[in-house]
Coordinates of C-alpha atoms in Angstrom, one line a residue:
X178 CA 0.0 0.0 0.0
X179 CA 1.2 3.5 -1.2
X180 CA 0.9 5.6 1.6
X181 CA 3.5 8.4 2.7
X182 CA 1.3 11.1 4.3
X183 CA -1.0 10.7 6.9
X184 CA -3.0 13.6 8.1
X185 CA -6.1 12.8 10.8
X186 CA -8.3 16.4 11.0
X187 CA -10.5 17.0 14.2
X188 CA -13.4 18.5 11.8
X189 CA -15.3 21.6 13.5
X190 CA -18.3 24.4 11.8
X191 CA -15.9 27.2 13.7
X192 CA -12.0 27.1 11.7
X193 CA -10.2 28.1 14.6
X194 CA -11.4 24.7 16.2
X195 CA -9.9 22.4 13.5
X196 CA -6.9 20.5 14.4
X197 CA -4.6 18.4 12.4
X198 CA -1.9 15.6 13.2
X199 CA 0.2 14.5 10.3
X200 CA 2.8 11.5 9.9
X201 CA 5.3 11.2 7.2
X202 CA 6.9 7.8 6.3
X203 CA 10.7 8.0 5.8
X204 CA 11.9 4.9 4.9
X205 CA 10.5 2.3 7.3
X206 CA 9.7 4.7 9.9
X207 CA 6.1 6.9 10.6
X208 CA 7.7 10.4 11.8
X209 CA 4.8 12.4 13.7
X210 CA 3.8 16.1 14.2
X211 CA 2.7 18.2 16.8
X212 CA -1.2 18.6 15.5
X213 CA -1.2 22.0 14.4
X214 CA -4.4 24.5 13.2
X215 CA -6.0 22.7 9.6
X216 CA -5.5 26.1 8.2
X217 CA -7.0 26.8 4.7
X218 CA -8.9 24.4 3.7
X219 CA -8.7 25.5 0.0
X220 CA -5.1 24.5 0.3
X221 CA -5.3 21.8 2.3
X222 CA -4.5 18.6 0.1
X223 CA -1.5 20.6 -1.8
X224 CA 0.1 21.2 1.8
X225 CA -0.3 18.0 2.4
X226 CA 1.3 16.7 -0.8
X227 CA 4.0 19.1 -0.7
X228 CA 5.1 17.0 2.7
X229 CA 5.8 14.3 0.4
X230 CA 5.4 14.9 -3.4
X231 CA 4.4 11.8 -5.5
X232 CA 3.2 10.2 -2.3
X233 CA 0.1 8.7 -1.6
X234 CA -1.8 10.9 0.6
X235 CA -4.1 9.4 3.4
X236 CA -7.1 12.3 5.2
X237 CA -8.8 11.4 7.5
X238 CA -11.9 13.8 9.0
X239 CA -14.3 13.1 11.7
X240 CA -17.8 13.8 10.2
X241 CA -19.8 11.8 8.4
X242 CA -18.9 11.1 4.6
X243 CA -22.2 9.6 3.2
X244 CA -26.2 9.5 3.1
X245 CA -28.5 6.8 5.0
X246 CA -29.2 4.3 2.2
X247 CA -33.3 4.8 3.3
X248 CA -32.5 8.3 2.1
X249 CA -30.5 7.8 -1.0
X250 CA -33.3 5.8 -2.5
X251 CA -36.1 8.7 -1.7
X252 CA -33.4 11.3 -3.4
X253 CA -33.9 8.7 -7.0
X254 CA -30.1 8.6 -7.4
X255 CA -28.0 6.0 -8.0
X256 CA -25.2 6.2 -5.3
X257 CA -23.2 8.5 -3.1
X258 CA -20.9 9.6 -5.5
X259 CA -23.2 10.5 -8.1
X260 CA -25.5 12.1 -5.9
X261 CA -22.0 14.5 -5.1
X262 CA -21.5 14.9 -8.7
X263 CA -25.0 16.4 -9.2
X264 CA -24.5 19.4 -7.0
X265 CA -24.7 22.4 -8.8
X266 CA -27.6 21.7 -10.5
X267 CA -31.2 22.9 -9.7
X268 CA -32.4 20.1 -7.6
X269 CA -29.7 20.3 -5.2
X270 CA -29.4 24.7 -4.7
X271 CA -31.0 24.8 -1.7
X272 CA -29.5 21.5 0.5
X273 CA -27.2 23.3 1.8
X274 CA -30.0 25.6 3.2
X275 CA -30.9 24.4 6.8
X276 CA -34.5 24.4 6.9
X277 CA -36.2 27.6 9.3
X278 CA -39.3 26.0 9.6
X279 CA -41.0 22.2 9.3
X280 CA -42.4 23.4 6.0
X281 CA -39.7 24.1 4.2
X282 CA -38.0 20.8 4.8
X283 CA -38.2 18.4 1.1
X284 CA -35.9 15.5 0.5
X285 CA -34.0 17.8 -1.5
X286 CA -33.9 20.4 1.8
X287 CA -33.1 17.8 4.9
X288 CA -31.2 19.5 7.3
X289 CA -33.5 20.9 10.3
X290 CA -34.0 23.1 12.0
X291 CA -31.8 26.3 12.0
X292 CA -32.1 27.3 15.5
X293 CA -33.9 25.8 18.6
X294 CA -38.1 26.7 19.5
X295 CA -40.6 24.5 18.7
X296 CA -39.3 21.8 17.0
X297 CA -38.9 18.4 16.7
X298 CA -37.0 15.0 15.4
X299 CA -40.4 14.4 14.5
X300 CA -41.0 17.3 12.2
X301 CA -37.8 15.5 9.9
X302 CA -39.7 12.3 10.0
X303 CA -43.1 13.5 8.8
X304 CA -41.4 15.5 5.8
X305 CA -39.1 13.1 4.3
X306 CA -41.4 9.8 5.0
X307 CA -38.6 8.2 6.8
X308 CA -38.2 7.0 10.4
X309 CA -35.2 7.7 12.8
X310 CA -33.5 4.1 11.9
X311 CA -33.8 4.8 8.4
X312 CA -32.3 8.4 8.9
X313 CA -29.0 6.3 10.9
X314 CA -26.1 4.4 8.8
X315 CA -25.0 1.5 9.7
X316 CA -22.3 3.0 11.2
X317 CA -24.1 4.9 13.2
X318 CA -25.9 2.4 15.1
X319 CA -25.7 1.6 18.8
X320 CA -23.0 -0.9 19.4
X321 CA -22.1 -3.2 22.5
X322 CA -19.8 0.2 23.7
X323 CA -21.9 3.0 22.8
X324 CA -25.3 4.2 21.4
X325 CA -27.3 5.5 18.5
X326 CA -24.8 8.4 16.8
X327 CA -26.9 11.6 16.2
X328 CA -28.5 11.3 12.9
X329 CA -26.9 13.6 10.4
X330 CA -29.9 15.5 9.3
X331 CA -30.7 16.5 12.8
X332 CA -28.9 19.9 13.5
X333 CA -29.2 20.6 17.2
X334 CA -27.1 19.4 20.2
X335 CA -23.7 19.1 21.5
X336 CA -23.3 16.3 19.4
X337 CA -25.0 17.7 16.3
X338 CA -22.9 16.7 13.2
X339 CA -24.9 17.7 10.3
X340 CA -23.8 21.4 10.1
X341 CA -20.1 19.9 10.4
X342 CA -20.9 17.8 7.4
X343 CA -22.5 20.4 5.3
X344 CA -18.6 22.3 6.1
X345 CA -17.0 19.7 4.9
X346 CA -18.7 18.5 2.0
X347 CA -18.1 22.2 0.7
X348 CA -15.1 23.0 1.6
X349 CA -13.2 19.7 1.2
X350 CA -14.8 17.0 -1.1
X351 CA -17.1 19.0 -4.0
X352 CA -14.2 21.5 -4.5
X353 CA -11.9 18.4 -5.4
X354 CA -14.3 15.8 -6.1
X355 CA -12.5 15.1 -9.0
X356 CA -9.3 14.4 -7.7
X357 CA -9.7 12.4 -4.4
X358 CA -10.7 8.5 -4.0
X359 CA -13.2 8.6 -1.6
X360 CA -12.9 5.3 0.8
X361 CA -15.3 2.4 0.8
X362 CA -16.9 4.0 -2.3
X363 CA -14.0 3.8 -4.5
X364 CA -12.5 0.7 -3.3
X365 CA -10.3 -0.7 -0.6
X366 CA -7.5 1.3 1.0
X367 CA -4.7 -1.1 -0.8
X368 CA -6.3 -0.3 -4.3
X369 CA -6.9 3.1 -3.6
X370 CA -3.5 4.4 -1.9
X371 CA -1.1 4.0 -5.4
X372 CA 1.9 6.7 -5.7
X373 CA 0.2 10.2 -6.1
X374 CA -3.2 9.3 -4.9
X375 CA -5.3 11.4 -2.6
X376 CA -7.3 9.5 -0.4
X377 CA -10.4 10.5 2.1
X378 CA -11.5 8.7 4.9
X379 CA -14.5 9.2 7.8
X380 CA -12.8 8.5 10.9
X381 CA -14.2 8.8 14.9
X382 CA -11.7 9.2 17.5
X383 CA -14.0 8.2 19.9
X384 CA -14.0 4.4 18.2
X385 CA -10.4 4.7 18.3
X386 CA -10.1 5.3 22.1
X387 CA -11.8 1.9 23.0
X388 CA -9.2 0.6 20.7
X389 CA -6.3 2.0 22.9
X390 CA -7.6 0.3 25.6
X391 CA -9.0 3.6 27.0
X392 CA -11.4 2.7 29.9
X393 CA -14.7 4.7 30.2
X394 CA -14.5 4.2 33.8
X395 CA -13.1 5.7 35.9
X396 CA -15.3 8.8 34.5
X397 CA -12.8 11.1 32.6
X398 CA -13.1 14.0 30.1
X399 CA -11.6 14.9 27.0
X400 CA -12.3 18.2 27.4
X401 CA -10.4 18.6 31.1
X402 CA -6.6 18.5 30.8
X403 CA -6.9 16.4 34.3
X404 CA -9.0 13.9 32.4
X405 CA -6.5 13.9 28.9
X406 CA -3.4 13.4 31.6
X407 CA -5.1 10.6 33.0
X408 CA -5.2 8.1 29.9
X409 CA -1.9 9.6 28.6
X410 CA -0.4 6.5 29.6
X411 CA -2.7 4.6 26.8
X412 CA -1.4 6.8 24.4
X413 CA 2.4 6.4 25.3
X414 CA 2.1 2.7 25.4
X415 CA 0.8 2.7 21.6
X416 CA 4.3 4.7 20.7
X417 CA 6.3 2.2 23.0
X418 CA 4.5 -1.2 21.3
X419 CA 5.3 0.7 17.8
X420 CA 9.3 1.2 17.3
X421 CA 8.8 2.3 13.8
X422 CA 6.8 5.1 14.8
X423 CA 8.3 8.2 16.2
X424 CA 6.9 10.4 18.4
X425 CA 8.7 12.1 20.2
X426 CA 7.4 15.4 19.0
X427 CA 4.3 14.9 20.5
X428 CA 5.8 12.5 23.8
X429 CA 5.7 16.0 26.3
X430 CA 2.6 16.9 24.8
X431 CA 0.6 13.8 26.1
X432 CA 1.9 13.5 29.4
X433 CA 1.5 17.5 30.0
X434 CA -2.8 16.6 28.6
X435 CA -2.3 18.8 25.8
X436 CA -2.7 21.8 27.4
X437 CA -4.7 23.8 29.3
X438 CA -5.8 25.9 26.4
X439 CA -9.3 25.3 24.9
X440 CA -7.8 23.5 22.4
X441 CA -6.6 21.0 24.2
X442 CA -9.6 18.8 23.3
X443 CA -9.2 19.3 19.9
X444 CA -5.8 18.6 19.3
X445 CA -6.0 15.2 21.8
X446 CA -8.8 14.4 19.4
X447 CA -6.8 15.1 16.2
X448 CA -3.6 12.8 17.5
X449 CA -5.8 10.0 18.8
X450 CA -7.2 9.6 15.2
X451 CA -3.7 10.0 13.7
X452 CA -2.9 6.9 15.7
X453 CA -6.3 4.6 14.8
X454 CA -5.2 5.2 11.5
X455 CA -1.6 4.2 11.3
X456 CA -2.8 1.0 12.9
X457 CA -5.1 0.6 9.8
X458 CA -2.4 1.2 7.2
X459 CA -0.1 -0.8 8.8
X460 CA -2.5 -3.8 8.9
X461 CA -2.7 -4.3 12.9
X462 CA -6.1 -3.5 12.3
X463 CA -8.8 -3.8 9.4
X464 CA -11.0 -1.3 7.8
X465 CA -13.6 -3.0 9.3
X466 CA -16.2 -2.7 6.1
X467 CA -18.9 -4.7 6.3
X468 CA -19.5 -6.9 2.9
X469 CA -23.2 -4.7 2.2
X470 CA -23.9 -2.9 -1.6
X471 CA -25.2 -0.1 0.3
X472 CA -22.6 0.7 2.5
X473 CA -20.2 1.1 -0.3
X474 CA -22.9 2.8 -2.4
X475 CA -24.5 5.2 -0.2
X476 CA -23.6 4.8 3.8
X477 CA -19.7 4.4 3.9
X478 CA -18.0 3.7 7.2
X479 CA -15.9 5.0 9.2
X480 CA -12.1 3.8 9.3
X481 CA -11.1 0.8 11.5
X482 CA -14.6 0.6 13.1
X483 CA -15.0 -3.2 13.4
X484 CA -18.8 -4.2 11.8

């Protein structure tokens, strides 16, 4: 597999919120980054290359990168990636509109409601024809370690994601749709990741700390530099179990909790999905796509997340 450049991005609506952690291969050996802001997203992928030219290129961003397949069959389109390629005709003007009011949500207008007052999941239901499991991907659903994800079209909460989405979709993928593989849609990370390629990858650092062994309990949070201190040792045990990575420029970083800064959060968030997806590309662990047609047509999945 052809990949040089690794680059996991802790995804945010507000810019000054998105963090990146990057790993270049030289020779047999990952060398890590400090995470550092994403910075212009219009440049983004060129930066990226530039780390590495010729290389294959691995992103990886935490919101979602697909459509419920319930969904994608209302919308009368074939798959994910033409349903991207359509933007920009009259149909699909006003999706990136978040909907004010119940009655201006259409299953070419889904994201609701703009602010909070009087409204409901319900009010999404009733206007697409769609219940809340159809409005989840697979990926979303409730597993043994965690529940239901918040549905994409839904755009209130702490954990709202859809707004994120809607960021991403516009400022990443449909400005170089053309020129990224988008993973599962376009194949399997060792087909995808040849010399030059630019890949794009969901990821979920929250997936990936149950794969560090990160305990729930006792209660921590990633938000307190108390709570980031105290599973730092997770985190330096993956570096000391990986001699071909190096980390050192991010060792003081994760015993100090990344800070007490308010971006402390964001940056833990941005190196813990860094790591989930070394593990991937070295083959420690799979991509975890289930064999379905309509997750690799329409749903996706997120990277390393075991079906």
């Amino acid at each position: 597999m052809s990949v040089t450049v690794i680059a996991h991005c802790d995804w945010s609506i507000e810019a000054k919120k998105r963090w990146m952690c990057a790993a270049v291969r030289q020779g047999e050996t990952w060398v890590l980054s400090a995470p550092e802001p994403v910075g212009d997203t219009g440049n983004l992928t060129h930066r990226l290359r530039q780390r590495s030219p010729d290389a294959g290129v691995l992103m990886g961003f935490d919101f979602p990168i697909g459509l419920p397949t319930a969904y994608g069959t209302a919308l009368g389109v074939t798959d994910f990636r033409s349903f991207l390629r359509s933007f920009g005709n009259a149909r699909s003007m006003g999706w990136f509109d978040v909907a004010e009011h119940r009655d201006q949500i259409t299953i070419d207008r889904p994201f609701y409601p703009m602010r909070p007052g009087g409204t409901q999941r319900q009010h999404l239901f009733d206007a697409l024809g769609l219940t809340a499991k159809d409005l989840l991907r697979r990926c979303e659903r409730a597993t043994p370690d965690r529940g239901d994800a918040c549905m994409l079209f839904w755009t209130l909460g702490g954990n709202q994601v859809g707004k994120a989405a809607l960021a991403g979709w516009r400022e990443i993928i449909l400005p170089n749709l053309g020129e990224l593989s988008l993973w599962p849609f376009d194949g399997p990370l060792h087909e995808l990741m040849i010399p030059g390629a630019t890949v794009v990858a969901e990821t979920y650092p929250g997936d990936v700390c149950g794969q560090l062994g990160i305990p729930r309990r006792p209660v921590w949070s990633k938000r307190q530099q108390d709570g980031r201190r105290s599973v730092a040792s997770h985190l330096m045990r993956w570096l000391e179990n990986r001699p071909h990575v190096d980390g050192s420029a991010l060792q003081s970083l994760i015993s100090d909790g990344f800070g007490n800064g308010k971006d402390g959060e964001d940056r833990f968030d941005a190196t813990v999905g860094l790591l989930g997806m070394i593990d991937v590309i070295d083959g420690r662990r799979g991509e975890g796509v289930p064999e379905a047609d309509d997750v690799k047509t329409w749903e996706g999945w997120i990277l390393g997340q075991q079906a």
